[in-house]
PDB file of C-alpha atoms in Angstrom:
ATOM      1  CA  MET A 190      21.258  12.423 -40.571  1.00 45.00           C
ATOM      2  CA  LEU A 191      24.867  11.305 -40.841  1.00 45.00           C
ATOM      3  CA  ALA A 192      25.880  14.736 -42.099  1.00 47.00           C
ATOM      4  CA  MET A 193      24.139  16.406 -39.147  1.00 45.00           C
ATOM      5  CA  ARG A 194      25.860  14.036 -36.693  1.00 46.00           C
ATOM      6  CA  SER A 195      29.179  14.818 -38.313  1.00 48.00           C
ATOM      7  CA  LEU A 196      28.628  18.534 -37.895  1.00 43.00           C
ATOM      8  CA  VAL A 197      27.731  18.090 -34.250  1.00 41.00           C
ATOM      9  CA  LEU A 198      30.849  16.059 -33.588  1.00 46.00           C
ATOM     10  CA  ARG A 199      33.025  18.678 -35.263  1.00 51.00           C
ATOM     11  CA  ALA A 200      31.427  21.561 -33.338  1.00 48.00           C
ATOM     12  CA  THR A 201      33.471  23.581 -30.865  1.00 53.00           C
ATOM     13  CA  PRO A 202      32.893  23.161 -27.062  1.00 50.00           C
ATOM     14  CA  ALA A 203      31.069  26.529 -27.054  1.00 53.00           C
ATOM     15  CA  ALA A 204      28.766  25.432 -29.809  1.00 46.00           C
ATOM     16  CA  ARG A 205      28.025  22.160 -28.008  1.00 42.00           C
ATOM     17  CA  LYS A 206      27.206  24.125 -24.850  1.00 49.00           C
ATOM     18  CA  GLN A 207      24.765  26.261 -26.802  1.00 48.00           C
ATOM     19  CA  ALA A 208      23.120  23.151 -28.201  1.00 39.00           C
ATOM     20  CA  VAL A 209      22.643  21.833 -24.702  1.00 39.00           C
ATOM     21  CA  ARG A 210      21.020  25.117 -23.642  1.00 42.00           C
ATOM     22  CA  THR A 211      18.512  24.902 -26.470  1.00 38.00           C
ATOM     23  CA  PHE A 212      17.511  21.304 -25.551  1.00 33.00           C
ATOM     24  CA  SER A 213      14.092  21.628 -23.941  1.00 39.00           C
ATOM     25  CA  GLY A 214      14.295  18.519 -21.770  1.00 38.00           C
ATOM     26  CA  ASN A 215      16.576  17.502 -18.898  1.00 43.00           C
ATOM     27  CA  TRP A 216      18.738  14.548 -19.741  1.00 38.00           C
ATOM     28  CA  GLU A 217      19.429  13.946 -16.043  1.00 44.00           C
ATOM     29  CA  TYR A 218      15.658  13.854 -15.401  1.00 48.00           C
ATOM     30  CA  PRO A 219      14.482  12.852 -12.921  1.00 48.00           C
ATOM     31  CA  LYS A 220      16.996  14.078 -10.354  1.00 56.00           C
ATOM     32  CA  VAL A 221      16.963  12.581  -6.858  1.00 64.00           C
ATOM     33  CA  GLU A 222      16.935  15.450  -4.395  1.00 70.00           C
ATOM     34  CA  GLY A 223      15.268  16.118  -1.068  1.00 77.00           C
ATOM     35  CA  SER A 224      14.153  14.014   1.799  1.00 88.00           C
ATOM     36  CA  VAL A 225      12.227  10.745   1.554  1.00 92.00           C
ATOM     37  CA  ALA A 226       9.085  12.650   2.535  1.00 92.00           C
ATOM     38  CA  ASP A 227       9.599  15.244  -0.265  1.00 93.00           C
ATOM     39  CA  VAL A 228      10.425  12.673  -2.938  1.00 93.00           C
ATOM     40  CA  THR A 229       7.548  10.348  -2.076  1.00 94.00           C
ATOM     41  CA  LYS A 230       5.141  13.261  -1.999  1.00 94.00           C
ATOM     42  CA  ALA A 231       6.254  14.355  -5.461  1.00 93.00           C
ATOM     43  CA  LEU A 232       6.098  10.799  -6.775  1.00 94.00           C
ATOM     44  CA  THR A 233       2.593  10.114  -5.485  1.00 94.00           C
ATOM     45  CA  THR A 234       1.213  13.566  -6.425  1.00 94.00           C
ATOM     46  CA  ILE A 235       2.623  13.845  -9.958  1.00 93.00           C
ATOM     47  CA  GLY A 236       2.721  10.101 -10.644  1.00 91.00           C
ATOM     48  CA  ALA A 237      -0.957   9.650  -9.981  1.00 93.00           C
ATOM     49  CA  ARG A 238      -1.735  11.901 -12.984  1.00 94.00           C
ATOM     50  CA  LEU A 239       0.528  10.082 -15.384  1.00 94.00           C
ATOM     51  CA  SER A 240      -0.673   7.564 -17.966  1.00 95.00           C
ATOM     52  CA  ILE A 241       0.693   4.016 -17.861  1.00 95.00           C
ATOM     53  CA  PRO A 242       2.932   4.548 -20.923  1.00 95.00           C
ATOM     54  CA  THR A 243       4.600   7.655 -19.422  1.00 95.00           C
ATOM     55  CA  ALA A 244       4.717   6.619 -15.764  1.00 94.00           C
ATOM     56  CA  PRO A 245       7.941   4.543 -16.061  1.00 94.00           C
ATOM     57  CA  LEU A 246       9.704   7.679 -17.311  1.00 93.00           C
ATOM     58  CA  TYR A 247       8.936   9.320 -13.969  1.00 94.00           C
ATOM     59  CA  PHE A 248       9.056   6.391 -11.543  1.00 94.00           C
ATOM     60  CA  THR A 249      12.681   5.529 -12.409  1.00 93.00           C
ATOM     61  CA  PRO A 250      14.663   2.871 -10.517  1.00 94.00           C
ATOM     62  CA  LEU A 251      17.020   5.671  -9.483  1.00 93.00           C
ATOM     63  CA  LYS A 252      14.253   7.424  -7.561  1.00 95.00           C
ATOM     64  CA  ILE A 253      12.577   4.348  -6.161  1.00 96.00           C
ATOM     65  CA  ASP A 254      15.875   2.800  -5.013  1.00 96.00           C
ATOM     66  CA  HIS A 255      16.714   6.140  -3.373  1.00 95.00           C
ATOM     67  CA  ILE A 256      13.636   6.385  -1.213  1.00 96.00           C
ATOM     68  CA  VAL A 257      13.828   2.698  -0.186  1.00 96.00           C
ATOM     69  CA  ARG A 258      17.500   3.065   0.698  1.00 94.00           C
ATOM     70  CA  GLU A 259      17.045   6.288   2.705  1.00 94.00           C
ATOM     71  CA  MET A 260      13.766   5.576   4.499  1.00 95.00           C
ATOM     72  CA  LYS A 261      13.866   5.443   8.312  1.00 94.00           C
ATOM     73  CA  GLY A 262      11.034   4.620  10.700  1.00 95.00           C
ATOM     74  CA  LYS A 263       7.440   3.545  10.154  1.00 96.00           C
ATOM     75  CA  ASP A 264       6.192   6.911   8.912  1.00 96.00           C
ATOM     76  CA  GLU A 265       8.600   6.932   5.959  1.00 97.00           C
ATOM     77  CA  LEU A 266       7.994   3.244   5.418  1.00 98.00           C
ATOM     78  CA  LEU A 267       4.305   3.970   4.992  1.00 98.00           C
ATOM     79  CA  GLN A 268       5.074   6.670   2.404  1.00 97.00           C
ATOM     80  CA  VAL A 269       7.269   4.251   0.487  1.00 98.00           C
ATOM     81  CA  TYR A 270       4.500   1.658   0.685  1.00 98.00           C
ATOM     82  CA  LYS A 271       2.063   4.001  -1.000  1.00 98.00           C
ATOM     83  CA  THR A 272       4.605   4.911  -3.662  1.00 98.00           C
ATOM     84  CA  LEU A 273       5.319   1.257  -4.458  1.00 98.00           C
ATOM     85  CA  LEU A 274       1.637   0.532  -4.796  1.00 98.00           C
ATOM     86  CA  LEU A 275       1.357   3.372  -7.290  1.00 98.00           C
ATOM     87  CA  CYS A 276       4.339   2.000  -9.172  1.00 97.00           C
ATOM     88  CA  ASP A 277       2.569  -1.329  -9.383  1.00 98.00           C
ATOM     89  CA  ALA A 278      -0.678   0.230 -10.567  1.00 97.00           C
ATOM     90  CA  LYS A 279       1.157   2.236 -13.243  1.00 97.00           C
ATOM     91  CA  LEU A 280       3.215  -0.823 -14.409  1.00 97.00           C
ATOM     92  CA  ALA A 281       6.406   1.070 -13.477  1.00 97.00           C
ATOM     93  CA  TYR A 282       7.863  -1.905 -11.619  1.00 97.00           C
ATOM     94  CA  PRO A 283      10.406  -1.314  -8.846  1.00 97.00           C
ATOM     95  CA  SER A 284      13.749  -3.053  -8.983  1.00 97.00           C
ATOM     96  CA  ASN A 285      14.343  -6.350  -7.109  1.00 96.00           C
ATOM     97  CA  PHE A 286      16.551  -4.352  -4.757  1.00 97.00           C
ATOM     98  CA  ALA A 287      13.742  -1.889  -3.909  1.00 98.00           C
ATOM     99  CA  SER A 288      11.093  -4.571  -3.346  1.00 98.00           C
ATOM    100  CA  GLY A 289      13.462  -6.778  -1.347  1.00 97.00           C
ATOM    101  CA  SER A 290      14.632  -3.891   0.821  1.00 97.00           C
ATOM    102  CA  PHE A 291      11.061  -2.832   1.445  1.00 98.00           C
ATOM    103  CA  PHE A 292      10.062  -6.297   2.683  1.00 98.00           C
ATOM    104  CA  SER A 293      13.199  -6.532   4.856  1.00 97.00           C
ATOM    105  CA  ALA A 294      12.449  -3.151   6.385  1.00 98.00           C
ATOM    106  CA  CYS A 295       8.818  -4.104   7.125  1.00 98.00           C
ATOM    107  CA  ILE A 296      10.030  -7.148   9.084  1.00 98.00           C
ATOM    108  CA  LYS A 297      12.807  -5.238  10.818  1.00 97.00           C
ATOM    109  CA  LEU A 298      10.457  -2.434  11.904  1.00 97.00           C
ATOM    110  CA  ASP A 299       7.832  -4.944  13.124  1.00 96.00           C
ATOM    111  CA  ALA A 300       5.545  -3.855  10.316  1.00 98.00           C
ATOM    112  CA  ALA A 301       5.041  -7.216   8.612  1.00 98.00           C
ATOM    113  CA  ASP A 302       1.342  -6.424   8.301  1.00 98.00           C
ATOM    114  CA  THR A 303       2.279  -3.587   5.910  1.00 98.00           C
ATOM    115  CA  ALA A 304       4.205  -5.977   3.697  1.00 98.00           C
ATOM    116  CA  LEU A 305       1.243  -8.417   3.784  1.00 98.00           C
ATOM    117  CA  GLU A 306      -1.195  -5.642   2.801  1.00 98.00           C
ATOM    118  CA  PHE A 307       1.122  -4.710  -0.055  1.00 98.00           C
ATOM    119  CA  LEU A 308       0.931  -8.299  -1.362  1.00 98.00           C
ATOM    120  CA  ARG A 309      -2.851  -8.305  -1.049  1.00 98.00           C
ATOM    121  CA  THR A 310      -3.245  -5.021  -2.955  1.00 98.00           C
ATOM    122  CA  ALA A 311      -0.513  -5.029  -5.617  1.00 98.00           C
ATOM    123  CA  GLU A 312      -1.550  -6.973  -8.700  1.00 97.00           C
ATOM    124  CA  ASN A 313       1.768  -7.406 -10.513  1.00 98.00           C
ATOM    125  CA  VAL A 314       4.141  -8.630  -7.829  1.00 98.00           C
ATOM    126  CA  ARG A 315       5.225 -11.584  -9.971  1.00 98.00           C
ATOM    127  CA  HIS A 316       7.248  -9.167 -12.103  1.00 97.00           C
ATOM    128  CA  TYR A 317       9.479  -7.770  -9.337  1.00 97.00           C
ATOM    129  CA  VAL A 318       9.063  -9.431  -5.936  1.00 98.00           C
ATOM    130  CA  LYS A 319      11.419 -12.390  -5.574  1.00 97.00           C
ATOM    131  CA  ASN A 320      10.568 -15.634  -3.755  1.00 96.00           C
ATOM    132  CA  GLN A 321      13.033 -14.690  -1.030  1.00 97.00           C
ATOM    133  CA  SER A 322      10.764 -11.807   0.079  1.00 98.00           C
ATOM    134  CA  PHE A 323       7.672 -14.092   0.183  1.00 98.00           C
ATOM    135  CA  LEU A 324       9.758 -16.651   2.095  1.00 98.00           C
ATOM    136  CA  ARG A 325      10.966 -14.170   4.723  1.00 98.00           C
ATOM    137  CA  LEU A 326       7.444 -12.962   5.331  1.00 98.00           C
ATOM    138  CA  ALA A 327       6.085 -16.509   5.579  1.00 98.00           C
ATOM    139  CA  GLU A 328       8.877 -17.500   7.990  1.00 98.00           C
ATOM    140  CA  TYR A 329       8.078 -14.418  10.110  1.00 98.00           C
ATOM    141  CA  PHE A 330       4.460 -15.351  10.516  1.00 98.00           C
ATOM    142  CA  ALA A 331       5.297 -19.006  11.034  1.00 98.00           C
ATOM    143  CA  ALA A 332       7.561 -17.943  13.918  1.00 97.00           C
ATOM    144  CA  GLN A 333       4.551 -16.066  15.339  1.00 96.00           C
ATOM    145  CA  GLU A 334       2.551 -19.307  14.987  1.00 96.00           C
ATOM    146  CA  ASP A 335       0.212 -17.552  12.607  1.00 98.00           C
ATOM    147  CA  GLN A 336      -0.370 -20.394  10.129  1.00 98.00           C
ATOM    148  CA  GLU A 337      -3.480 -18.737   8.722  1.00 98.00           C
ATOM    149  CA  THR A 338      -1.365 -15.869   7.373  1.00 98.00           C
ATOM    150  CA  VAL A 339       1.304 -18.320   6.102  1.00 98.00           C
ATOM    151  CA  GLU A 340      -1.403 -20.056   4.052  1.00 98.00           C
ATOM    152  CA  GLU A 341      -2.695 -16.682   2.833  1.00 98.00           C
ATOM    153  CA  ILE A 342       0.811 -15.842   1.513  1.00 98.00           C
ATOM    154  CA  VAL A 343       0.918 -19.194  -0.330  1.00 98.00           C
ATOM    155  CA  GLN A 344      -2.465 -18.510  -1.864  1.00 98.00           C
ATOM    156  CA  ILE A 345      -1.441 -14.987  -2.896  1.00 98.00           C
ATOM    157  CA  MET A 346       1.499 -16.518  -4.761  1.00 98.00           C
ATOM    158  CA  LYS A 347      -0.827 -18.896  -6.597  1.00 97.00           C
ATOM    159  CA  THR A 348      -3.484 -16.315  -7.375  1.00 98.00           C
ATOM    160  CA  LYS A 349      -0.945 -13.798  -8.679  1.00 98.00           C
ATOM    161  CA  ARG A 350       0.968 -16.466 -10.600  1.00 97.00           C
ATOM    162  CA  VAL A 351       4.283 -16.027  -8.798  1.00 97.00           C
ATOM    163  CA  PRO A 352       6.658 -18.902  -9.749  1.00 96.00           C
ATOM    164  CA  VAL A 353       7.676 -20.899  -6.691  1.00 97.00           C
ATOM    165  CA  THR A 354      11.363 -21.840  -6.219  1.00 96.00           C
ATOM    166  CA  TYR A 355      12.821 -24.759  -4.248  1.00 96.00           C
ATOM    167  CA  LYS A 356      13.479 -22.605  -1.153  1.00 97.00           C
ATOM    168  CA  MET A 357       9.788 -21.720  -0.789  1.00 98.00           C
ATOM    169  CA  TYR A 358       8.840 -25.382  -1.415  1.00 98.00           C
ATOM    170  CA  THR A 359      11.396 -26.466   1.229  1.00 98.00           C
ATOM    171  CA  PHE A 360       9.861 -24.074   3.774  1.00 98.00           C
ATOM    172  CA  ARG A 361       6.309 -25.268   2.983  1.00 98.00           C
ATOM    173  CA  VAL A 362       7.156 -28.986   3.207  1.00 98.00           C
ATOM    174  CA  LEU A 363       9.026 -28.644   6.508  1.00 97.00           C
ATOM    175  CA  ASN A 364       6.434 -26.266   7.918  1.00 98.00           C
ATOM    176  CA  ALA A 365       3.646 -28.774   7.241  1.00 98.00           C
ATOM    177  CA  LYS A 366       5.726 -31.619   8.659  1.00 97.00           C
ATOM    178  CA  LYS A 367       6.474 -29.606  11.812  1.00 95.00           C
ATOM    179  CA  GLN A 368       2.730 -29.235  12.366  1.00 95.00           C
ATOM    180  CA  GLY A 369       2.245 -32.966  12.080  1.00 95.00           C
ATOM    181  CA  LYS A 370       0.509 -32.654   8.647  1.00 97.00           C
ATOM    182  CA  TRP A 371       2.306 -35.503   6.918  1.00 96.00           C
ATOM    183  CA  ASP A 372      -0.056 -35.903   4.027  1.00 97.00           C
ATOM    184  CA  GLU A 373       0.111 -32.183   3.278  1.00 98.00           C
ATOM    185  CA  ALA A 374       3.909 -32.262   3.456  1.00 98.00           C
ATOM    186  CA  VAL A 375       4.009 -35.171   0.986  1.00 98.00           C
ATOM    187  CA  ALA A 376       1.562 -33.452  -1.372  1.00 98.00           C
ATOM    188  CA  ILE A 377       3.731 -30.279  -1.397  1.00 98.00           C
ATOM    189  CA  ALA A 378       6.905 -32.371  -1.930  1.00 98.00           C
ATOM    190  CA  LYS A 379       5.244 -34.069  -4.930  1.00 98.00           C
ATOM    191  CA  GLU A 380       4.232 -30.673  -6.294  1.00 98.00           C
ATOM    192  CA  ALA A 381       7.850 -29.522  -5.897  1.00 98.00           C
ATOM    193  CA  ALA A 382       9.135 -32.646  -7.687  1.00 98.00           C
ATOM    194  CA  ASN A 383       6.656 -32.067 -10.506  1.00 98.00           C
ATOM    195  CA  GLU A 384       8.007 -28.525 -10.906  1.00 97.00           C
ATOM    196  CA  ILE A 385      11.658 -29.743 -10.731  1.00 97.00           C
ATOM    197  CA  GLN A 386      12.115 -27.628  -7.556  1.00 98.00           C
ATOM    198  CA  ILE A 387      13.300 -30.305  -5.141  1.00 97.00           C
ATOM    199  CA  ASN A 388      16.772 -31.516  -4.079  1.00 97.00           C
ATOM    200  CA  SER A 389      18.409 -34.329  -2.073  1.00 96.00           C
ATOM    201  CA  ASN A 390      18.470 -32.341   1.167  1.00 96.00           C
ATOM    202  CA  LEU A 391      14.721 -31.737   1.156  1.00 97.00           C
ATOM    203  CA  ILE A 392      13.993 -35.420   0.548  1.00 97.00           C
ATOM    204  CA  ILE A 393      16.302 -36.376   3.443  1.00 96.00           C
ATOM    205  CA  GLU A 394      14.665 -33.843   5.794  1.00 96.00           C
ATOM    206  CA  LEU A 395      11.256 -35.175   4.841  1.00 96.00           C
ATOM    207  CA  LEU A 396      12.312 -38.717   5.661  1.00 95.00           C
ATOM    208  CA  GLN A 397      13.845 -37.884   9.046  1.00 94.00           C
ATOM    209  CA  ASP A 398      11.972 -38.587  12.254  1.00 89.00           C
ATOM    210  CA  GLY A 399      12.112 -36.376  15.317  1.00 80.00           C
ATOM    211  CA  HIS A 400      15.417 -37.915  16.478  1.00 80.00           C
ATOM    212  CA  GLY A 401      17.444 -37.700  13.295  1.00 79.00           C
ATOM    213  CA  GLY A 402      16.634 -41.259  12.222  1.00 88.00           C
ATOM    214  CA  ILE A 403      15.210 -42.257   8.861  1.00 90.00           C
ATOM    215  CA  LEU A 404      11.621 -43.329   8.307  1.00 91.00           C
ATOM    216  CA  LYS A 405      12.483 -46.402   6.232  1.00 92.00           C
ATOM    217  CA  GLU A 406       8.858 -47.148   5.381  1.00 94.00           C
ATOM    218  CA  HIS A 407       8.847 -44.039   3.203  1.00 96.00           C
ATOM    219  CA  LEU A 408      11.798 -45.021   1.022  1.00 96.00           C
ATOM    220  CA  PRO A 409       9.529 -45.664  -1.979  1.00 96.00           C
ATOM    221  CA  LEU A 410       8.332 -42.067  -1.656  1.00 97.00           C
ATOM    222  CA  ALA A 411      11.923 -40.851  -1.618  1.00 97.00           C
ATOM    223  CA  ARG A 412      12.725 -42.801  -4.789  1.00 97.00           C
ATOM    224  CA  TYR A 413       9.607 -41.422  -6.483  1.00 98.00           C
ATOM    225  CA  LEU A 414      10.520 -37.816  -5.544  1.00 98.00           C
ATOM    226  CA  ALA A 415      14.116 -38.248  -6.726  1.00 97.00           C
ATOM    227  CA  ASP A 416      12.992 -39.696 -10.093  1.00 97.00           C
ATOM    228  CA  LYS A 417      10.135 -37.287 -10.659  1.00 97.00           C
ATOM    229  CA  GLY A 418      12.130 -34.239  -9.658  1.00 96.00           C
ATOM    230  CA  ASP A 419      15.195 -35.226 -11.702  1.00 96.00           C
ATOM    231  CA  VAL A 420      17.209 -34.901  -8.481  1.00 96.00           C
ATOM    232  CA  TYR A 421      20.977 -35.163  -8.255  1.00 96.00           C
ATOM    233  CA  VAL A 422      21.297 -37.846  -5.607  1.00 95.00           C
ATOM    234  CA  ASN A 423      24.045 -36.881  -3.201  1.00 94.00           C
ATOM    235  CA  ALA A 424      26.074 -39.348  -1.133  1.00 94.00           C
ATOM    236  CA  ARG A 425      23.755 -39.127   1.905  1.00 94.00           C
ATOM    237  CA  LEU A 426      20.600 -39.757  -0.015  1.00 95.00           C
ATOM    238  CA  ALA A 427      22.239 -42.540  -2.014  1.00 95.00           C
ATOM    239  CA  ASP A 428      23.178 -44.230   1.291  1.00 92.00           C
ATOM    240  CA  ILE A 429      19.616 -43.871   2.571  1.00 93.00           C
ATOM    241  CA  LEU A 430      18.103 -45.277  -0.599  1.00 94.00           C
ATOM    242  CA  ALA A 431      20.458 -48.239  -0.300  1.00 92.00           C
ATOM    243  CA  GLY A 432      19.119 -48.958   3.181  1.00 89.00           C
ATOM    244  CA  GLY A 433      21.627 -46.984   5.241  1.00 86.00           C
ATOM    245  CA  ASP A 434      21.031 -44.227   7.757  1.00 77.00           C
ATOM    246  CA  GLY A 435      22.710 -41.462   5.757  1.00 79.00           C
ATOM    247  CA  LYS A 436      25.176 -40.736   8.550  1.00 80.00           C
ATOM    248  CA  LEU A 437      28.371 -40.787   6.550  1.00 74.00           C
ATOM    249  CA  PRO A 438      31.742 -40.104   8.153  1.00 72.00           C
ATOM    250  CA  GLU A 439      32.904 -36.514   7.943  1.00 60.00           C
ATOM    251  CA  PRO A 440      35.552 -36.016   5.225  1.00 58.00           C
ATOM    252  CA  VAL A 441      39.038 -35.491   6.590  1.00 55.00           C
ATOM    253  CA  VAL A 442      40.287 -32.022   5.700  1.00 52.00           C
ATOM    254  CA  GLU A 443      44.025 -31.741   5.757  1.00 57.00           C
ATOM    255  CA  ASP A 444      45.737 -28.629   6.985  1.00 54.00           C
ATOM    256  CA  PRO A 445      47.865 -27.329   4.065  1.00 54.00           C
ATOM    257  CA  GLU A 446      50.591 -26.102   6.452  1.00 56.00           C
ATOM    258  CA  GLN A 447      50.818 -29.440   8.260  1.00 55.00           C
ATOM    259  CA  THR A 448      50.892 -31.255   4.921  1.00 56.00           C
ATOM    260  CA  GLU A 449      53.775 -29.115   3.708  1.00 59.00           C
ATOM    261  CA  GLU A 450      55.626 -29.711   7.014  1.00 54.00           C
ATOM    262  CA  ALA A 451      55.104 -33.481   6.693  1.00 54.00           C
ATOM    263  CA  LYS A 452      56.454 -33.408   3.143  1.00 58.00           C
ATOM    264  CA  SER A 453      59.471 -31.414   4.218  1.00 57.00           C
ATOM    265  CA  GLU A 454      60.190 -33.872   7.010  1.00 54.00           C
ATOM    266  CA  GLU A 455      59.890 -36.803   4.635  1.00 57.00           C
ATOM    267  CA  THR A 456      62.257 -35.166   2.165  1.00 56.00           C
ATOM    268  CA  ALA A 457      64.777 -34.455   4.964  1.00 50.00           C
ATOM    269  CA  GLU A 458      64.595 -38.022   6.199  1.00 52.00           C
ATOM    270  CA  THR A 459      65.132 -39.346   2.670  1.00 53.00           C
ATOM    271  CA  LYS A 460      68.201 -37.171   2.211  1.00 50.00           C
ATOM    272  CA  THR A 461      69.591 -38.324   5.571  1.00 44.00           C
ATOM    273  CA  GLU A 462      69.108 -41.974   4.596  1.00 50.00           C
ATOM    274  CA  ASP A 463      70.842 -41.406   1.246  1.00 52.00           C
ATOM    275  CA  LYS A 464      73.867 -40.039   3.016  1.00 50.00           C
TER     276      LYS A 464
END
């Protein structure tokens, strides 16, 4: 094997070119050429016949990223949707870029229902759809006052075993609180603390009333969440836990130029006095 490799390395450029010609495959395969419609048609037609072990060789990130990046309008979005579902079924998972861009495009093109249907159908989203995409979709439906769909998104994440990050927990806690569901907000906050996905800012926002004040009767809850969630207690939360209102003075930020001018003036005055 080493001898063969040595012979190849010593070969002339012409000999190497001949070796390339005799290679039966295409080492640039698959190439990304054609419109989004052409590429998605080829992917769905050929890809549907491929076995799970061979599918990832055809559904490459290069191709999938290309169609997601180049798609325009709802018709092409629908073609990409079908392609991504086939990728999921064949275990040829799209990149985080592709899935994130797809969800963003769905929301931008007022096709959030397409993204929701994708989550309902795809079985392996935990492997490639980030929490940020679930969050954007949940925020979109919350803004439409469609709480039923928001809850469905949460249940999809649970059913398909998608790990939940602190940003999604923050949204869920504050969304429940906004609806006046205090007990639900507390339950979600405790779940977040149990998963070590809570921080000082979320605890503070949970404690705030509608006027920016602090609900002092819930300080024991705040202490529990901070301890359970192994939270780094920032200055505001520390002040609240000590009985304050958390309204600390803003730190004074000095202008570097003014500071230098002041130093120069002091130096000049000192020199004048020395004289």
